[in-house]
PDB file of C-alpha atoms in Angstrom:
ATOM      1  CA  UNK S   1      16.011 -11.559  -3.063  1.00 58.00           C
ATOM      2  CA  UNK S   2      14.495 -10.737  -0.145  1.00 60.00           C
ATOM      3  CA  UNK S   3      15.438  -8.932   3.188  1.00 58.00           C
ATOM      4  CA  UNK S   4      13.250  -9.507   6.409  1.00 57.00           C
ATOM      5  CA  UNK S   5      14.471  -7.283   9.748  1.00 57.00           C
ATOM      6  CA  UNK S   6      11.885  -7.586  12.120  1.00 53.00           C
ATOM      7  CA  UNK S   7      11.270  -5.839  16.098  1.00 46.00           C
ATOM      8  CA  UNK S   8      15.325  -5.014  15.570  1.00 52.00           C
ATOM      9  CA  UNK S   9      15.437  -1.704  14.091  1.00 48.00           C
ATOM     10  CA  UNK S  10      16.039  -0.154  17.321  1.00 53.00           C
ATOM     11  CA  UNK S  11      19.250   1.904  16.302  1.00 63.00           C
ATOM     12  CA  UNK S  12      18.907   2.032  12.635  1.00 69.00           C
ATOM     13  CA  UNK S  13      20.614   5.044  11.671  1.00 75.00           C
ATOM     14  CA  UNK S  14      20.632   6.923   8.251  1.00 80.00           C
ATOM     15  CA  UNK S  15      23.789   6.009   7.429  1.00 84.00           C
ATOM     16  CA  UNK S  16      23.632   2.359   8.554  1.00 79.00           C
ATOM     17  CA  UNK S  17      20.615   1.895   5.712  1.00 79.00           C
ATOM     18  CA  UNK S  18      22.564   3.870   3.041  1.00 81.00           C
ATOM     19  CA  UNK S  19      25.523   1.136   4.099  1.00 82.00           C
ATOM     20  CA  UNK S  20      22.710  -1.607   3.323  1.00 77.00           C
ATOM     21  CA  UNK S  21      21.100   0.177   0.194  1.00 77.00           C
ATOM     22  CA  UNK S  22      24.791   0.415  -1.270  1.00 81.00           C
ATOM     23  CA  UNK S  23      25.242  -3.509  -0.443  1.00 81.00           C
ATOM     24  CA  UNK S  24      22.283  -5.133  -1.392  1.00 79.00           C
ATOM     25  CA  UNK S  25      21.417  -2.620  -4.769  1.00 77.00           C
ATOM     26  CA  UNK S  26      19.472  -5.875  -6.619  1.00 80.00           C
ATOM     27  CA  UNK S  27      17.054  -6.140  -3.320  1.00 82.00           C
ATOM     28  CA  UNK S  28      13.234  -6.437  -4.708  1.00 85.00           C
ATOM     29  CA  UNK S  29      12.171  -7.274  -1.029  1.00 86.00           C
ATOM     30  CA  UNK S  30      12.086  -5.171   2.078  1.00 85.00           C
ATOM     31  CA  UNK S  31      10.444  -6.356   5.309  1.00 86.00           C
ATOM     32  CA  UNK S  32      10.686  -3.713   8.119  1.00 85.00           C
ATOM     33  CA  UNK S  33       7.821  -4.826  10.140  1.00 85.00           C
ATOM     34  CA  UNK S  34       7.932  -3.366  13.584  1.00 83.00           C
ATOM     35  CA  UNK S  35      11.015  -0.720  12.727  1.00 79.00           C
ATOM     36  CA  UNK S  36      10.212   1.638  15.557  1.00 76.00           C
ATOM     37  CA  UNK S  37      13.599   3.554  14.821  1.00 78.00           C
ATOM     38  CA  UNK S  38      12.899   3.563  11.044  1.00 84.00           C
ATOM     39  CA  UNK S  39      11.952   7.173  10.366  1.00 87.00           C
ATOM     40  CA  UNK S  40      11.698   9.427   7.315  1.00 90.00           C
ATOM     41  CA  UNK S  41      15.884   9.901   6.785  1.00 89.00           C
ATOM     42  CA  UNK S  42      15.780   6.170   6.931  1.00 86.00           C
ATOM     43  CA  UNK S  43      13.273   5.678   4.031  1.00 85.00           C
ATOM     44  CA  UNK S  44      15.367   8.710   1.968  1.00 85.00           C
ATOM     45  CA  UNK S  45      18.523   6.490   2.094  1.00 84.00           C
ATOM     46  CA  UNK S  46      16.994   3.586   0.928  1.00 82.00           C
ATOM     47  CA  UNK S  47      15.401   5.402  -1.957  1.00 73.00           C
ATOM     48  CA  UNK S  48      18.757   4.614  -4.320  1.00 73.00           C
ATOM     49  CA  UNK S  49      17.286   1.681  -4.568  1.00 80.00           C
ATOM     50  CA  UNK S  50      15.500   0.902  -7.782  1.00 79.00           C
ATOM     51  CA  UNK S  51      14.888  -3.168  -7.963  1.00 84.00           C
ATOM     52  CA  UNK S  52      12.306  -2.876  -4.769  1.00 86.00           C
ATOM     53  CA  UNK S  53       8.673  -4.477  -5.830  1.00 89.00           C
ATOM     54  CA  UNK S  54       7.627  -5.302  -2.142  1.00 90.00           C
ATOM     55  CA  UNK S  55       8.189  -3.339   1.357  1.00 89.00           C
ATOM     56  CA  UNK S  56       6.768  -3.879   4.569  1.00 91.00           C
ATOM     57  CA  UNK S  57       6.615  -0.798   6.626  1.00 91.00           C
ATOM     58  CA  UNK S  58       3.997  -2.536   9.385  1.00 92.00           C
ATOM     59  CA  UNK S  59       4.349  -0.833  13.041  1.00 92.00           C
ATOM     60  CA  UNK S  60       7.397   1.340  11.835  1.00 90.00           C
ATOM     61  CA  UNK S  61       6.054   4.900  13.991  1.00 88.00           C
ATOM     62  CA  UNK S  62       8.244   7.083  13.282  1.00 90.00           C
ATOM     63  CA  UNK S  63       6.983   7.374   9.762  1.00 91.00           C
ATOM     64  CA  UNK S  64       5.115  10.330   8.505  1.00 94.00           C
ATOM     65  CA  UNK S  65       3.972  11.477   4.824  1.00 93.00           C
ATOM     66  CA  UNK S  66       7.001  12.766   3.960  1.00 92.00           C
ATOM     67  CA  UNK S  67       9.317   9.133   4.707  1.00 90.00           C
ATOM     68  CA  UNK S  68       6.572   7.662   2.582  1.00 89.00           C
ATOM     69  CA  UNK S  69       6.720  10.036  -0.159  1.00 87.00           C
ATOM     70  CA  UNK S  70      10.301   8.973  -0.955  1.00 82.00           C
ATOM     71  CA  UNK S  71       8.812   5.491  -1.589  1.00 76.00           C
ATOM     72  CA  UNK S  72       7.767   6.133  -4.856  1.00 56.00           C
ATOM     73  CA  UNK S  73      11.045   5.990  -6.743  1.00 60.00           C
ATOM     74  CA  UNK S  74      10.544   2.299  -6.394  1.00 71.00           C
ATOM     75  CA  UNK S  75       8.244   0.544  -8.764  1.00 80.00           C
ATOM     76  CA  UNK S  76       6.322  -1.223  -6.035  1.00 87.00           C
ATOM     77  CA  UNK S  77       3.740  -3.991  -6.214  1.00 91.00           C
ATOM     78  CA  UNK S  78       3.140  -4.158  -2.956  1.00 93.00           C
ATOM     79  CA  UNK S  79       3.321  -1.655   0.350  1.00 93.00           C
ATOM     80  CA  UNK S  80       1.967  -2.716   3.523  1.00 95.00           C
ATOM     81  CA  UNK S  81       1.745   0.333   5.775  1.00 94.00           C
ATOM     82  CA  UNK S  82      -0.349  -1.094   8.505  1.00 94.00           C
ATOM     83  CA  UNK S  83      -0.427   0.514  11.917  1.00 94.00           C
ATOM     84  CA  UNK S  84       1.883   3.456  10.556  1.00 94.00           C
ATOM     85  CA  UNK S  85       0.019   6.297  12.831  1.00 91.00           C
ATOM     86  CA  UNK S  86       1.290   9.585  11.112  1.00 93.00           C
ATOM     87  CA  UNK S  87       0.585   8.535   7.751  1.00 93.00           C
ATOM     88  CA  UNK S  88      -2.233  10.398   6.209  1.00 93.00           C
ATOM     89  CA  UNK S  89      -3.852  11.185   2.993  1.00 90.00           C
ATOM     90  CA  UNK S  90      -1.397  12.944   1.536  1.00 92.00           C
ATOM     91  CA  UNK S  91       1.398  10.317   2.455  1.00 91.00           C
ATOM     92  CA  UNK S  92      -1.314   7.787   0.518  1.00 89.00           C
ATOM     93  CA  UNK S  93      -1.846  10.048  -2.237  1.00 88.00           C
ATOM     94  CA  UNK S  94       2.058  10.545  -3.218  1.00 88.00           C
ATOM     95  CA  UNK S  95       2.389   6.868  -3.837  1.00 86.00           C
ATOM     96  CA  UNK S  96      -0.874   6.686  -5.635  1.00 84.00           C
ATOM     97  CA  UNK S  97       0.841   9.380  -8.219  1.00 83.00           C
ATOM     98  CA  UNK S  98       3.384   7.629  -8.748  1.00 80.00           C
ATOM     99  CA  UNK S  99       2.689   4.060  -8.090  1.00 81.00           C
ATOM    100  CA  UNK S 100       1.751   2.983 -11.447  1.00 79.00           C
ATOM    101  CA  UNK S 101       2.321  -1.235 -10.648  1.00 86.00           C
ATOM    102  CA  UNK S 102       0.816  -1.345  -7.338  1.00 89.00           C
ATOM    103  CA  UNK S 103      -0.899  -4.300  -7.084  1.00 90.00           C
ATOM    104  CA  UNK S 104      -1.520  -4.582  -2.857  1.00 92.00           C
ATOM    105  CA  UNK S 105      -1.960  -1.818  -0.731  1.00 91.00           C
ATOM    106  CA  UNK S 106      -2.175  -2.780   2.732  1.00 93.00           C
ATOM    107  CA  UNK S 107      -3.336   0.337   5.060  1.00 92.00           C
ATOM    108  CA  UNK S 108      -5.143  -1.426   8.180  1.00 92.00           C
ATOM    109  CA  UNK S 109      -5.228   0.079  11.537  1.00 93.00           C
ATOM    110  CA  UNK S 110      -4.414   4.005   9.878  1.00 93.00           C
ATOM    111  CA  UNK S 111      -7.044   6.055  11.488  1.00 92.00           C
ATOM    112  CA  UNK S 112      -5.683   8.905   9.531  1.00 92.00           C
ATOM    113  CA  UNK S 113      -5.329   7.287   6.078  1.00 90.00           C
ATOM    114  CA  UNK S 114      -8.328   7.939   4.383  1.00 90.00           C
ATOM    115  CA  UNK S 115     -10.075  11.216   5.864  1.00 90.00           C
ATOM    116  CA  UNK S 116     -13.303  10.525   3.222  1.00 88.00           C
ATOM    117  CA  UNK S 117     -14.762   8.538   0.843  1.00 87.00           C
ATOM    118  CA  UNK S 118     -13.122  10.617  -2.324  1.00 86.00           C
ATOM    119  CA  UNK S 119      -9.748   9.756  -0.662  1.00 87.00           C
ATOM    120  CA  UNK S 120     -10.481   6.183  -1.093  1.00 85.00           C
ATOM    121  CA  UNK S 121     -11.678   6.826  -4.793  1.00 84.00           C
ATOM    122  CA  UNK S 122      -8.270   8.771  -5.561  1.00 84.00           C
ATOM    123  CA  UNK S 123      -6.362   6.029  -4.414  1.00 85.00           C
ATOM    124  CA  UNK S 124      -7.897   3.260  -6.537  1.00 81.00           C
ATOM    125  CA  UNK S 125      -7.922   5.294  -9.858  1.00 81.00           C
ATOM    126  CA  UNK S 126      -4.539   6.106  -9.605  1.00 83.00           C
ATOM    127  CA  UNK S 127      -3.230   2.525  -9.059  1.00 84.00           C
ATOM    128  CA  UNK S 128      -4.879   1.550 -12.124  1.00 80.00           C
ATOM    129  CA  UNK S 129      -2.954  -2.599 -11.245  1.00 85.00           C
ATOM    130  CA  UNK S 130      -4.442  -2.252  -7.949  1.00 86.00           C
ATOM    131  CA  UNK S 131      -6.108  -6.020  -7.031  1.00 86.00           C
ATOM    132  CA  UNK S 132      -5.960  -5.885  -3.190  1.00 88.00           C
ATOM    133  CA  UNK S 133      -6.535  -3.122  -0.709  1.00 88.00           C
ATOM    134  CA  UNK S 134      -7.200  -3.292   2.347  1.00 89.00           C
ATOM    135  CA  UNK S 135      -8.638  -0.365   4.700  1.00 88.00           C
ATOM    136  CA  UNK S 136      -9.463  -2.096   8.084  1.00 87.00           C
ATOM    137  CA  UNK S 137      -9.688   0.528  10.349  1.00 87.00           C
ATOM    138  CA  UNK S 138      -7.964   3.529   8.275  1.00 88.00           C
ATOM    139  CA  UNK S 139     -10.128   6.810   8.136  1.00 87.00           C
ATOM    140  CA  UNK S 140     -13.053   7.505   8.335  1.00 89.00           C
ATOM    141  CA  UNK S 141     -13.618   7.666   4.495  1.00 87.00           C
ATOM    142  CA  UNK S 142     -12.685   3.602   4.513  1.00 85.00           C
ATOM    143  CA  UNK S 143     -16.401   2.816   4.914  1.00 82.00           C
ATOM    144  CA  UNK S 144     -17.617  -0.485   3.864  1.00 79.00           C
ATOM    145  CA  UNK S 145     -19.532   1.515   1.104  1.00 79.00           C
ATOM    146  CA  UNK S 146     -17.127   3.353  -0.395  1.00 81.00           C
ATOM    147  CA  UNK S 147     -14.831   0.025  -0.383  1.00 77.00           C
ATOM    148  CA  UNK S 148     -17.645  -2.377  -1.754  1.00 73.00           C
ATOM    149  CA  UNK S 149     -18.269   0.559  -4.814  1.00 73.00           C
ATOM    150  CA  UNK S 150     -14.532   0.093  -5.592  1.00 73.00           C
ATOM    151  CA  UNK S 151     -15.311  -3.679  -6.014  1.00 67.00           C
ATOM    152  CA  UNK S 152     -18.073  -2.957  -8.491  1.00 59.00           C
ATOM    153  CA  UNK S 153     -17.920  -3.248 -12.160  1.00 47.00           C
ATOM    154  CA  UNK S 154     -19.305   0.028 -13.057  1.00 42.00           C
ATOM    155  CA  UNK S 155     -17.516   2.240 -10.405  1.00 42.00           C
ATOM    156  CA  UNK S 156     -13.937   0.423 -11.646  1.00 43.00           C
ATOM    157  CA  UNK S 157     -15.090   1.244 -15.011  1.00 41.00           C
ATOM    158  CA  UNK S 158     -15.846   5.096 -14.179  1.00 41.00           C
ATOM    159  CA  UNK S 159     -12.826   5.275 -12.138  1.00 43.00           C
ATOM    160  CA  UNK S 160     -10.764   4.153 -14.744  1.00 39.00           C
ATOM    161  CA  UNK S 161     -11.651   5.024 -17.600  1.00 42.00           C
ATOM    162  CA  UNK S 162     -11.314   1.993 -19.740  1.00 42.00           C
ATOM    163  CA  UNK S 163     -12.895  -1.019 -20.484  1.00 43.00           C
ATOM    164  CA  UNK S 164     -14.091  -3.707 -17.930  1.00 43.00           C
ATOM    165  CA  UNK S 165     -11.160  -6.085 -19.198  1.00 43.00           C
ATOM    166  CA  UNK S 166      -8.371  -3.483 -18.935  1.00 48.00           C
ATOM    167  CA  UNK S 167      -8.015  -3.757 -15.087  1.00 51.00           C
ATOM    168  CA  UNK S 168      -7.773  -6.729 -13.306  1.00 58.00           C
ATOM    169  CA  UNK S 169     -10.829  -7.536 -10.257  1.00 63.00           C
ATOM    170  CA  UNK S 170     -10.526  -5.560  -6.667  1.00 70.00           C
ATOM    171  CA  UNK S 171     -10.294  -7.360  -3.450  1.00 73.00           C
ATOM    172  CA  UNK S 172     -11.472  -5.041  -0.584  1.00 72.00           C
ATOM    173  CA  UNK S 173     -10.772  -5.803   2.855  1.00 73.00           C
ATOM    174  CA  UNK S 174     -12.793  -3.863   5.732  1.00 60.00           C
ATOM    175  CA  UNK S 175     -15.029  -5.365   8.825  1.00 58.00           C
ATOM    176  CA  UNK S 176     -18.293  -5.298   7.215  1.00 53.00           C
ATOM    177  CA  UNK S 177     -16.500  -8.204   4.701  1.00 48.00           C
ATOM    178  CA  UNK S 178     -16.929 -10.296   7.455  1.00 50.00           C
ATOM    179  CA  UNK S 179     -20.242 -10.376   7.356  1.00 49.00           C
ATOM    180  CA  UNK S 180     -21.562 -13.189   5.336  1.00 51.00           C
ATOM    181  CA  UNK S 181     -23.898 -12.066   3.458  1.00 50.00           C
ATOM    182  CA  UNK S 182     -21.425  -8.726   2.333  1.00 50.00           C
ATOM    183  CA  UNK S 183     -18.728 -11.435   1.388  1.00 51.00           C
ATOM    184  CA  UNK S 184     -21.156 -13.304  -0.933  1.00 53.00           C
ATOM    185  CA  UNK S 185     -21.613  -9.598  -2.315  1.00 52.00           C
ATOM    186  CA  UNK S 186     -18.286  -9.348  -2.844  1.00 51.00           C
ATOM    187  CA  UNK S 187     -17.511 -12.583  -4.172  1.00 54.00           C
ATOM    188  CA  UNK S 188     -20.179 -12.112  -6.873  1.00 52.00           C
ATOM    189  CA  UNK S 189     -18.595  -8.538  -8.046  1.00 51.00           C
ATOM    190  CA  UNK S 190     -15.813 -10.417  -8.580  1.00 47.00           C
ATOM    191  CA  UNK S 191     -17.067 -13.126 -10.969  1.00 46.00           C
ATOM    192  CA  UNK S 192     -18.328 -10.630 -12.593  1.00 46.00           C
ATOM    193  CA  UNK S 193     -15.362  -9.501 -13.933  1.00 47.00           C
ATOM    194  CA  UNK S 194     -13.563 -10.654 -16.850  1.00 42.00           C
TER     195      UNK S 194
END
C-alpha cells in the first residue's frame, strides 16, 4: 500500500505523522514530494515504521542529515532525495551503512551530496543491491567519471568484493549520459554484465 501527499505538507506536525505512522503501520510506500514543512522530527516519528521499501523525500527543505539518518530503520529499496538542499555526505553515508536492499538512489539537484569522487565510491559499495543511482547535479564528486567507473565491470568488482555475478548491473544517471556516444558507453558496460 501506498501513500502519496504531495505540495500539502504545509502544517505537518510531529505529532500529526506519529498519528499517521500509528494508523497506517503495514505502509511500504511513502510519497512526500514537495513536503516543505516535513523536517527532521517529522522523519523521527515516522521511523516506527518498519514495512517502508519506497519514500519520496523530493523538494522536502527542511531536511538535513540528521532527518535522513532516521531513515535507515526502514529496509528501503528505493529513496529519492532529489532537490533536498541540506543533505550532505554524511546524511548519504548513514543510509549507505545501513541500507543493505537499496536498489534506487535518487540524489539529483544535491549540490552538497557528494563533496568527491570517494564519496560516490562509498556509497555504491555499501549498497551492495544498488541498480540505479542517479547524481544529476549533486556534488562536485558526482562527475561523469567517477559515475561511468561505478558502471564498469572491474570497478563493481573491486568495490565489492565478489564475483561479477553477485551484484546485479549499475544504471548511472548524470548529464554527460546524455551524450550519445557516453550512453552507448554505458549501454555496453551493461551487457557486459551477467
Amino acid at each position: 500500500s501506498e501513500m502519496c501527499i504531495r505540495d500539502s505538507l504545509t502544517r505537518f506536525t510531529v505529532r500529526g505523522i506519529r498519528a499517521l505512522a500509528k494508523a497506517l503501520r503495514h505502509i511500504e510506500s511513502l510519497d512526500f514530494t514537495g513536503g516543505s514543512a516535513l523536517d527532521n522530527d517529522c522523519c523521527r516519528a515516522m521511523a516506527g515504521l518498519r514495512h517502508v521499501r519506497a519514500v519520496r523525500l523530493a523538494h522536502c527543505n527542511a531536511l538535513t542529515d540528521d532527518g535522513v539518518a532516521c531513515l535507515p530503520n526502514w529496509r528501503l529499496r528505493e529513496l529519492d532525495l532529489s532537490g533536498v538542499a541540506y543533505l550532505s555526505d554524511a546524511g548519504l553515508r548513514a543510509i549507505a551503512e545501513v541500507s543493505l536492499d537499496l536498489e534506487k538512489l535518487v540524489v539529483r539537484d544535491c549540490p552538497n551530496a557528494f563533496p568527491n569522487e570517494a564519496a560516490v565510491y562509498a556509497v555504491a559499495d555499501s549498497c551492495k543491491r544498488l541498480r540505479h543511482l542517479d547524481a544529476t547535479r549533486s556534488g562536485p564528486g558526482a562527475t561523469a567519471a567517477a559515475l561511468t567507473a561505478l558502471a564498469a565491470p572491474p570497478c563493481r568488482q573491486d568495490l565489492r568484493g565478489c564475483p561479477k555475478s553477485a551484484y546485479p548491473p549499475l544504471e548511472v544517471v548524470h548529464p554527460a549520459a546524455e551524450d550519445p556516444s557516453v550512453h552507448r558507453y554505458l549501454a555496453s558496460l551493461v551487457r557486459l554484465l551477467p
